[in-house]
Amino acid sequence: MTAPTESDLDPLFNPFTTSGQEVMDEVLAAAREHRPVFFSSLLQAWVVTRADDVTRALEDPATFSSVGVLGNPPRKEIAEVLAGRVPEGATLIGWDEPQHRRMKSVLVSAFSRRQVRAMMPGMERRTAALLDGLPAGTPVDALTDIALPLSLDVIFDVIGVPAASRDEFFGWSQDWGRLHGAELEGLDLDHQLRLANSALLLHTAMADLIEARRTDPADDLISAVLAAEAAETVPLPAQELLSLFPGLIFAGHETTAQLIVRALARLLGTPERRELLADDDTLARFVEETARLDSPVGGMARTVTRPARLGGVDLGPGDRVFLHFGSANRDPGAVRDPEDFALDRKVPTAHLAFGRGIHACVGAALGRAEAQVVLRTLVTRWPDARVAGPPELQPHYFIRGFSSLRITR
Ligand code: HEM
């Protein structure tokens, strides 16, 4: 492909593409060079591609609001179905201050490094059992057979979703996640209504679970949040309480599963890298470089609240921007030799794959730990594992991932 020019940016930019991330990477590289903030007709938003502009917006939440972060407002028919039953905004990601601050501290302590360390042995056992249960000799799907089951069980355990309901919660959560970008993706009304119905089922089941924990608390996050609420350290209206957990299910598994399969694809494609992973520091760096270069959360939207200027573009209230973390992480203005997968970076975590500012990811330590556990367990138990075919890209508004990664041991 010849290098895209300025006029190609809008027509070529398409996060829903399944035909290769390389093309999108070239489009974003051209944007960073020629037009760092360009308008996407598809997203109806200004795409912000350079690290300094993305960082400025993340660090100025009063100008760049997170309300509606996960997608443009739904069409009328869908809004009517959801009204009053599915709260707007999801978890903390779609909240502004002061509502956001109230809840963040509860979640930050639930997913602290100490908590994550305590979860490690369980994650290792689970991963080993998953791998041992898979057939030898035939390809397996690293996404659906390994990464998703692990990341779902971990987040469901933390939140307190009973084992018997997990399959249903997963299906509804996938549909609800897709609903956010459904209009931009061009899905027809019937399809969107089906997704909206899953969103209703998810929120109804979650409301029932919360009510059950009020009278019968357990050692889980739902009970911890209810206890904080009862102690009046965290006053929480019912709709906020309800919106907290579905978003957390999605944020906790989809991103992590993609980080895992991306790291596996990089590892299994280059056998000489396997030996490096015996060392804890190198293993952590491996996961970090994967997060930077593959950025499972490609970017996130913001809505402009007051006049602002970004990358030479004047923005006004109501304008939407899409902060492209994946592009910022490959910006030569911010990262030395950004296209290299380098395990010796001075500050390996100096990237935006987990966001920055008040909305920085609360699950970063957990997501990193899960990826490290899978990589190490897999190289130990399946020393000859290899990729069995090219990965398929998943079309999604903001997740940059695979819909499948076939591997054999
Ligand atoms: C490992 C892969 C993960 C990646 C790449 C990732 C990425 C991100 C990013 C980029 C943001 C910032 C969004 C924004 O600025 O609008 C974010 C926020 C968030 N993430 Fe993660 N995440 C991961 C794992 C997790 C896990 C495991 C959890 C759950 C425990 C989680 C929960 C959250 C929450 C609740 C927020 C919102 C925080 C806030 O708004 O204050 N994430 N994540």
Coordinates of C-alpha atoms and ligand atoms in Angstrom, one line a residue:
M1 CA 0.0 0.0 0.0
T2 CA 1.3 3.5 -0.8
A3 CA 1.4 5.8 2.2
P4 CA -2.0 7.4 2.9
T5 CA -2.2 11.1 2.2
E6 CA -4.1 13.7 4.2
S7 CA -7.3 13.3 2.1
D8 CA -7.2 9.5 2.7
L9 CA -7.5 9.8 6.5
D10 CA -11.2 10.1 6.9
P11 CA -12.2 7.5 4.2
L12 CA -9.6 5.0 5.3
F13 CA -10.0 5.3 9.1
N14 CA -12.3 2.5 10.2
P15 CA -11.9 0.8 13.7
F16 CA -14.5 -1.8 12.6
T17 CA -12.2 -3.2 9.9
T18 CA -11.3 -6.8 9.9
S19 CA -8.8 -6.6 7.1
G20 CA -5.6 -6.0 9.0
Q21 CA -4.4 -3.7 11.6
E22 CA -1.3 -2.7 9.5
V23 CA -3.5 -0.5 7.3
M24 CA -4.9 1.3 10.2
D25 CA -1.5 1.8 11.7
E26 CA -0.3 3.4 8.5
V27 CA -3.4 5.7 8.4
L28 CA -2.6 6.8 12.0
A29 CA 1.1 7.3 11.2
A30 CA 0.1 9.6 8.3
A31 CA -2.3 11.4 10.6
R32 CA 0.3 12.0 13.3
E33 CA 2.6 13.5 10.6
H34 CA 0.2 15.5 8.5
R35 CA -3.0 16.1 10.4
P36 CA -2.8 15.0 14.0
V37 CA -6.4 15.8 14.8
F38 CA -8.7 14.8 11.9
F39 CA -12.4 14.4 11.6
S40 CA -13.9 10.9 11.1
S41 CA -17.3 10.9 9.4
L42 CA -17.7 7.3 10.6
L43 CA -17.2 8.1 14.3
Q44 CA -18.6 11.6 14.0
A45 CA -15.7 12.6 16.1
W46 CA -12.3 14.3 15.9
V47 CA -9.6 11.6 16.1
V48 CA -6.7 12.7 18.2
T49 CA -3.5 10.8 17.2
R50 CA -0.5 12.4 18.9
A51 CA 0.6 11.5 22.5
D52 CA 0.9 15.1 23.7
D53 CA -2.6 16.0 22.5
V54 CA -4.2 12.8 23.9
T55 CA -2.4 13.4 27.2
R56 CA -3.6 17.0 27.4
A57 CA -7.2 15.9 26.9
L58 CA -7.0 13.1 29.5
E59 CA -5.6 15.5 32.0
D60 CA -8.3 18.1 31.5
P61 CA -11.6 16.2 32.3
A62 CA -13.5 19.5 32.9
T63 CA -13.1 20.4 29.2
F64 CA -13.1 16.8 27.9
S65 CA -16.1 15.1 29.6
S66 CA -16.4 11.4 29.9
V67 CA -20.2 11.3 29.8
G68 CA -21.0 9.2 26.7
V69 CA -17.5 7.9 26.6
L70 CA -18.4 4.5 25.2
G71 CA -20.3 5.6 22.1
N72 CA -22.5 8.2 20.5
P73 CA -26.0 8.5 22.0
P74 CA -28.2 5.6 20.9
R75 CA -30.9 6.1 18.3
K76 CA -34.4 7.0 19.5
E77 CA -35.9 3.5 19.4
I78 CA -33.0 2.1 21.4
A79 CA -33.0 5.0 23.9
E80 CA -36.7 4.3 24.5
V81 CA -36.1 0.6 25.3
L82 CA -33.3 1.4 27.7
A83 CA -34.9 4.5 29.4
G84 CA -35.1 4.2 33.2
R85 CA -34.0 0.6 33.1
V86 CA -30.4 0.7 31.9
P87 CA -28.5 3.6 33.5
E88 CA -26.5 5.9 31.3
G89 CA -22.7 5.7 31.7
A90 CA -20.9 2.6 32.7
T91 CA -19.0 2.1 35.9
L92 CA -16.6 5.0 36.4
I93 CA -15.6 5.2 32.8
G94 CA -18.6 7.3 31.8
W95 CA -18.9 9.5 34.9
D96 CA -17.6 13.0 35.6
E97 CA -16.7 14.5 39.0
P98 CA -17.8 14.5 41.7
Q99 CA -19.8 11.3 41.1
H100 CA -16.7 9.6 39.8
R101 CA -14.4 10.3 42.7
R102 CA -16.9 8.9 45.2
M103 CA -16.6 5.4 43.8
K104 CA -13.1 5.3 42.5
S105 CA -11.5 4.9 45.9
V106 CA -13.6 1.8 46.6
L107 CA -12.6 0.2 43.3
V108 CA -9.0 1.2 43.6
S109 CA -8.7 -0.7 46.9
A110 CA -10.5 -3.7 45.5
F111 CA -8.0 -4.0 42.7
S112 CA -4.8 -2.9 44.5
R113 CA -1.5 -4.6 43.9
R114 CA -1.8 -6.3 47.3
Q115 CA -5.2 -7.7 46.3
V116 CA -3.8 -8.8 43.0
R117 CA -0.9 -10.5 44.6
A118 CA -3.3 -12.5 46.8
M119 CA -5.2 -13.6 43.7
M120 CA -2.1 -14.9 41.9
P121 CA -2.0 -18.5 43.2
G122 CA -5.7 -19.0 42.2
M123 CA -5.0 -17.6 38.8
E124 CA -2.1 -19.9 38.3
R125 CA -4.1 -22.9 39.3
R126 CA -6.9 -22.0 37.1
T127 CA -4.7 -21.4 34.1
A128 CA -2.9 -24.7 34.6
A129 CA -6.2 -26.5 34.8
L130 CA -7.5 -24.8 31.7
L131 CA -4.4 -25.8 29.7
D132 CA -4.4 -29.4 31.0
G133 CA -8.0 -29.8 30.0
L134 CA -7.4 -28.9 26.4
P135 CA -6.8 -31.6 23.7
A136 CA -3.3 -32.2 22.4
G137 CA -2.7 -32.5 18.7
T138 CA -5.6 -30.3 17.5
P139 CA -5.6 -26.5 17.4
V140 CA -7.4 -24.7 20.2
D141 CA -8.6 -21.1 20.3
A142 CA -6.4 -19.1 22.7
L143 CA -9.2 -16.6 23.1
T144 CA -12.3 -18.7 23.8
D145 CA -10.5 -21.7 25.4
I146 CA -7.9 -19.8 27.6
A147 CA -8.0 -16.0 27.8
L148 CA -11.8 -15.5 28.1
P149 CA -12.5 -18.3 30.6
L150 CA -9.7 -17.1 32.8
S151 CA -10.4 -13.4 32.7
L152 CA -14.2 -14.0 33.1
D153 CA -13.8 -16.2 36.1
V154 CA -11.4 -13.8 37.8
I155 CA -13.7 -10.8 37.4
F156 CA -16.9 -12.7 38.2
D157 CA -15.2 -14.0 41.4
V158 CA -14.2 -10.5 42.4
I159 CA -17.7 -9.1 41.8
G160 CA -19.6 -12.0 43.2
V161 CA -21.5 -13.4 40.2
P162 CA -22.6 -17.0 41.0
A163 CA -21.0 -19.8 38.9
A164 CA -24.4 -20.9 37.6
S165 CA -25.2 -17.5 36.1
R166 CA -21.9 -16.7 34.5
D167 CA -22.6 -17.9 30.9
E168 CA -25.7 -15.8 30.8
F169 CA -23.9 -12.7 32.2
F170 CA -21.1 -13.2 29.7
G171 CA -23.5 -13.3 26.7
W172 CA -25.4 -10.3 27.8
S173 CA -22.3 -8.4 28.6
Q174 CA -20.9 -9.0 25.1
D175 CA -24.1 -7.8 23.5
W176 CA -24.3 -4.7 25.8
G177 CA -20.6 -3.9 25.0
R178 CA -21.4 -4.1 21.2
L179 CA -24.5 -2.0 21.6
H180 CA -22.4 1.0 22.5
G181 CA -20.9 1.2 19.0
A182 CA -23.9 -0.4 17.1
E183 CA -25.1 2.7 15.3
L184 CA -21.6 3.6 14.2
E185 CA -21.0 0.0 13.1
G186 CA -24.2 0.3 11.0
L187 CA -26.1 -2.6 12.6
D188 CA -29.8 -2.7 11.6
L189 CA -32.6 -1.8 14.1
D190 CA -33.6 -5.5 14.7
H191 CA -30.0 -6.4 15.6
Q192 CA -29.7 -3.3 17.9
L193 CA -33.0 -4.2 19.6
R194 CA -31.7 -7.7 20.3
L195 CA -28.6 -6.2 21.8
A196 CA -30.7 -3.8 23.8
N197 CA -32.7 -6.7 25.2
S198 CA -29.5 -8.3 26.4
A199 CA -28.7 -5.0 28.1
L200 CA -32.0 -5.1 29.9
L201 CA -31.5 -8.7 31.0
L202 CA -28.0 -8.0 32.3
H203 CA -29.2 -5.0 34.4
T204 CA -32.2 -6.8 35.7
A205 CA -30.2 -9.8 36.8
M206 CA -27.6 -7.5 38.3
A207 CA -30.2 -5.6 40.3
D208 CA -31.5 -8.9 41.6
L209 CA -28.0 -9.9 42.7
I210 CA -27.5 -6.6 44.5
E211 CA -30.8 -7.0 46.3
A212 CA -29.8 -10.6 47.3
R213 CA -26.5 -9.4 48.8
R214 CA -28.3 -6.8 50.9
T215 CA -29.8 -9.5 53.0
D216 CA -27.1 -12.1 52.5
P217 CA -23.6 -10.5 52.2
A218 CA -20.6 -12.5 50.9
D219 CA -16.9 -11.9 50.5
D220 CA -17.2 -10.0 47.2
L221 CA -17.2 -6.6 45.7
I222 CA -21.0 -6.1 45.6
S223 CA -21.1 -6.7 49.4
A224 CA -18.1 -4.4 49.9
V225 CA -19.8 -1.6 48.0
L226 CA -23.0 -2.1 49.9
A227 CA -21.1 -2.0 53.1
A228 CA -19.4 1.3 52.1
E229 CA -22.8 2.7 51.2
A230 CA -24.3 1.6 54.5
A231 CA -21.5 3.2 56.4
E232 CA -22.3 6.4 54.4
T233 CA -18.7 6.7 53.3
V234 CA -20.1 6.3 49.8
P235 CA -23.6 7.6 49.3
L236 CA -24.8 5.9 46.1
P237 CA -28.1 6.5 44.3
A238 CA -29.7 3.2 43.0
Q239 CA -28.9 3.9 39.4
E240 CA -25.3 4.6 40.1
L241 CA -25.0 1.4 42.1
L242 CA -26.6 -0.6 39.3
S243 CA -24.4 0.9 36.6
L244 CA -21.2 0.1 38.5
F245 CA -21.0 -3.7 38.0
P246 CA -22.0 -4.4 34.3
G247 CA -19.3 -1.9 33.2
L248 CA -16.8 -3.6 35.4
I249 CA -17.6 -7.1 33.9
F250 CA -16.9 -5.7 30.5
A251 CA -13.9 -3.7 31.4
G252 CA -12.5 -6.6 33.4
H253 CA -12.6 -9.4 30.8
E254 CA -12.7 -8.1 27.3
T255 CA -9.6 -5.9 27.6
T256 CA -7.6 -8.5 29.6
A257 CA -8.5 -11.3 27.3
Q258 CA -7.2 -9.3 24.4
L259 CA -4.0 -8.4 26.1
I260 CA -3.5 -12.1 26.8
V261 CA -4.0 -13.2 23.2
R262 CA -2.0 -10.3 21.8
A263 CA 0.9 -11.3 24.1
L264 CA 0.5 -14.9 23.1
A265 CA 0.6 -14.1 19.4
R266 CA 3.8 -12.1 19.9
L267 CA 5.4 -14.9 22.0
L268 CA 4.5 -17.9 20.0
G269 CA 5.5 -16.2 16.7
T270 CA 9.0 -15.8 18.0
P271 CA 10.2 -19.0 19.8
E272 CA 13.5 -17.4 21.0
R273 CA 11.5 -15.1 23.2
R274 CA 10.3 -17.9 25.4
E275 CA 13.5 -18.4 27.3
L276 CA 13.3 -14.7 28.4
L277 CA 10.1 -15.2 30.3
A278 CA 11.7 -17.2 33.2
D279 CA 12.8 -13.8 34.5
D280 CA 10.1 -11.8 36.3
D281 CA 11.2 -8.4 35.1
T282 CA 11.5 -9.5 31.5
L283 CA 8.0 -11.1 31.7
A284 CA 6.6 -7.9 33.0
R285 CA 8.3 -5.9 30.2
F286 CA 7.0 -8.3 27.6
V287 CA 3.4 -7.7 28.7
E288 CA 4.0 -4.0 28.9
E289 CA 5.4 -3.7 25.4
T290 CA 2.4 -5.8 24.1
A291 CA 0.1 -3.3 25.9
R292 CA 1.9 -0.4 24.3
L293 CA 2.2 -1.7 20.7
D294 CA -1.2 -3.5 20.5
S295 CA -3.2 -1.3 22.9
P296 CA -6.3 -3.5 23.5
V297 CA -8.3 -0.4 24.2
G298 CA -7.6 1.4 21.0
G299 CA -9.0 4.7 22.3
M300 CA -11.9 6.4 24.1
A301 CA -14.2 9.2 23.3
R302 CA -14.8 12.5 25.2
T303 CA -17.3 15.3 24.7
V304 CA -16.0 18.8 24.7
T305 CA -17.7 21.1 27.3
R306 CA -16.1 24.5 26.4
P307 CA -14.0 26.0 23.7
A308 CA -10.6 24.3 23.3
R309 CA -7.8 24.0 20.8
L310 CA -6.2 20.6 20.1
G311 CA -3.7 19.7 17.4
G312 CA -4.4 23.0 15.6
V313 CA -8.2 22.4 15.6
D314 CA -10.7 24.6 17.3
L315 CA -13.3 22.6 19.2
G316 CA -16.6 23.8 20.7
P317 CA -19.1 22.5 23.3
G318 CA -20.7 19.3 22.1
D319 CA -17.9 18.3 19.7
R320 CA -16.8 14.7 20.2
V321 CA -13.1 13.6 20.2
F322 CA -11.7 10.1 20.0
L323 CA -8.5 9.9 21.9
H324 CA -6.5 7.3 20.1
F325 CA -4.3 5.6 22.7
G326 CA -3.0 3.1 20.2
S327 CA -1.8 5.8 17.9
A328 CA -0.3 7.9 20.8
N329 CA 1.6 4.8 21.9
R330 CA 3.4 4.7 18.5
D331 CA 4.1 8.4 18.4
P332 CA 7.8 8.9 17.6
G333 CA 7.5 12.3 19.3
A334 CA 6.9 10.4 22.6
V335 CA 8.5 7.0 22.3
R336 CA 12.0 6.1 21.0
D337 CA 11.8 3.7 18.0
P338 CA 8.1 3.2 18.6
E339 CA 7.7 0.4 16.1
D340 CA 10.3 -1.8 17.9
F341 CA 9.2 -4.4 20.4
A342 CA 11.9 -3.4 22.9
L343 CA 12.3 -5.1 26.3
D344 CA 14.8 -2.6 27.5
R345 CA 12.8 0.6 27.7
K346 CA 13.9 3.0 30.4
V347 CA 10.3 3.4 31.7
P348 CA 8.4 0.5 30.3
T349 CA 5.1 1.8 31.6
A350 CA 5.3 5.2 30.0
H351 CA 2.5 4.7 27.6
L352 CA -1.2 5.3 27.5
A353 CA -2.6 1.8 27.0
F354 CA -4.2 2.0 30.5
G355 CA -5.2 5.7 30.1
R356 CA -4.1 8.5 32.3
G357 CA -5.5 11.1 34.7
I358 CA -8.6 10.6 36.8
H359 CA -9.9 7.8 34.6
A360 CA -6.7 5.8 34.6
C361 CA -7.5 2.1 34.6
V362 CA -8.3 0.6 38.1
G363 CA -7.7 -2.9 36.8
A364 CA -4.3 -2.4 35.3
A365 CA -2.4 -4.4 37.9
L366 CA -4.9 -7.2 37.6
G367 CA -4.9 -7.3 33.8
R368 CA -1.1 -7.3 33.7
A369 CA -0.9 -10.1 36.3
E370 CA -3.4 -12.3 34.3
A371 CA -1.4 -11.9 31.1
Q372 CA 1.9 -12.7 33.0
V373 CA 0.3 -15.8 34.5
V374 CA -0.9 -17.1 31.2
L375 CA 2.4 -16.5 29.4
R376 CA 4.5 -18.2 32.0
T377 CA 2.1 -21.1 32.6
L378 CA 1.8 -21.7 28.9
V379 CA 5.6 -21.8 28.2
T380 CA 6.1 -24.1 31.1
R381 CA 3.3 -26.6 30.3
W382 CA 3.3 -26.3 26.5
P383 CA 6.9 -25.7 25.6
D384 CA 6.3 -26.4 21.9
A385 CA 3.1 -24.3 21.5
R386 CA 2.8 -22.4 18.2
V387 CA 0.4 -20.3 16.3
A388 CA -1.8 -22.4 14.0
G389 CA -3.0 -19.7 11.6
P390 CA -3.4 -16.0 11.2
P391 CA -5.5 -14.3 13.9
E392 CA -8.9 -12.9 12.9
L393 CA -9.5 -9.3 13.8
Q394 CA -12.6 -8.4 15.8
P395 CA -14.6 -5.4 14.6
H396 CA -15.2 -3.1 17.5
Y397 CA -15.5 0.6 18.2
F398 CA -12.8 0.8 20.8
I399 CA -11.4 -2.7 21.5
R400 CA -8.5 -3.6 19.2
G401 CA -8.5 -7.4 19.4
F402 CA -8.8 -10.7 17.8
S403 CA -12.0 -12.7 17.4
S404 CA -9.9 -15.9 17.4
L405 CA -6.2 -17.0 17.7
R406 CA -5.7 -20.7 16.9
I407 CA -2.7 -22.3 18.6
T408 CA -1.4 -25.9 18.9
R409 CA 0.8 -27.4 21.6
Ligands
HEM1 C1 -5.5 -5.6 30.8 C2 -6.1 -4.9 30.1 C3 -6.8 -3.6 30.3 C4 -6.6 -2.5 29.6 C5 -5.7 -2.4 28.3 C6 -7.4 -1.4 30.1 C7 -7.5 -0.2 29.6 C8 -8.2 0.9 30.2 C9 -8.1 2.2 29.8 C10 -7.4 2.7 28.6 C11 -8.9 3.0 30.6 C12 -9.2 4.5 30.5 C13 -10.5 4.8 29.9 C14 -10.6 6.3 29.7 O1 -9.7 7.1 29.9 O2 -11.7 6.7 29.2 C15 -9.4 2.1 31.6 C16 -10.3 2.4 32.6 C17 -10.9 1.5 33.4 N1 -10.6 0.1 33.5 FE1 -9.3 -0.9 32.5 N2 -8.1 -1.9 31.2 C18 -7.7 -3.3 31.4 C19 -8.1 -4.1 32.4 C20 -9.0 -3.8 33.3 C21 -9.5 -4.7 34.4 C22 -9.0 -6.1 34.6 C23 -10.5 -4.0 35.0 C24 -11.3 -4.5 36.2 C25 -10.8 -4.9 37.3 C26 -10.6 -2.7 34.5 C27 -11.4 -1.7 34.9 C28 -11.4 -0.4 34.5 C29 -12.2 0.7 35.0 C30 -13.3 0.5 36.1 C31 -11.9 1.9 34.4 C32 -12.5 3.2 34.6 C33 -11.7 4.0 35.6 C34 -12.2 5.4 35.7 O3 -13.0 5.9 34.9 O4 -11.8 6.0 36.7 N3 -9.7 -2.6 33.4 N4 -9.0 0.8 31.3

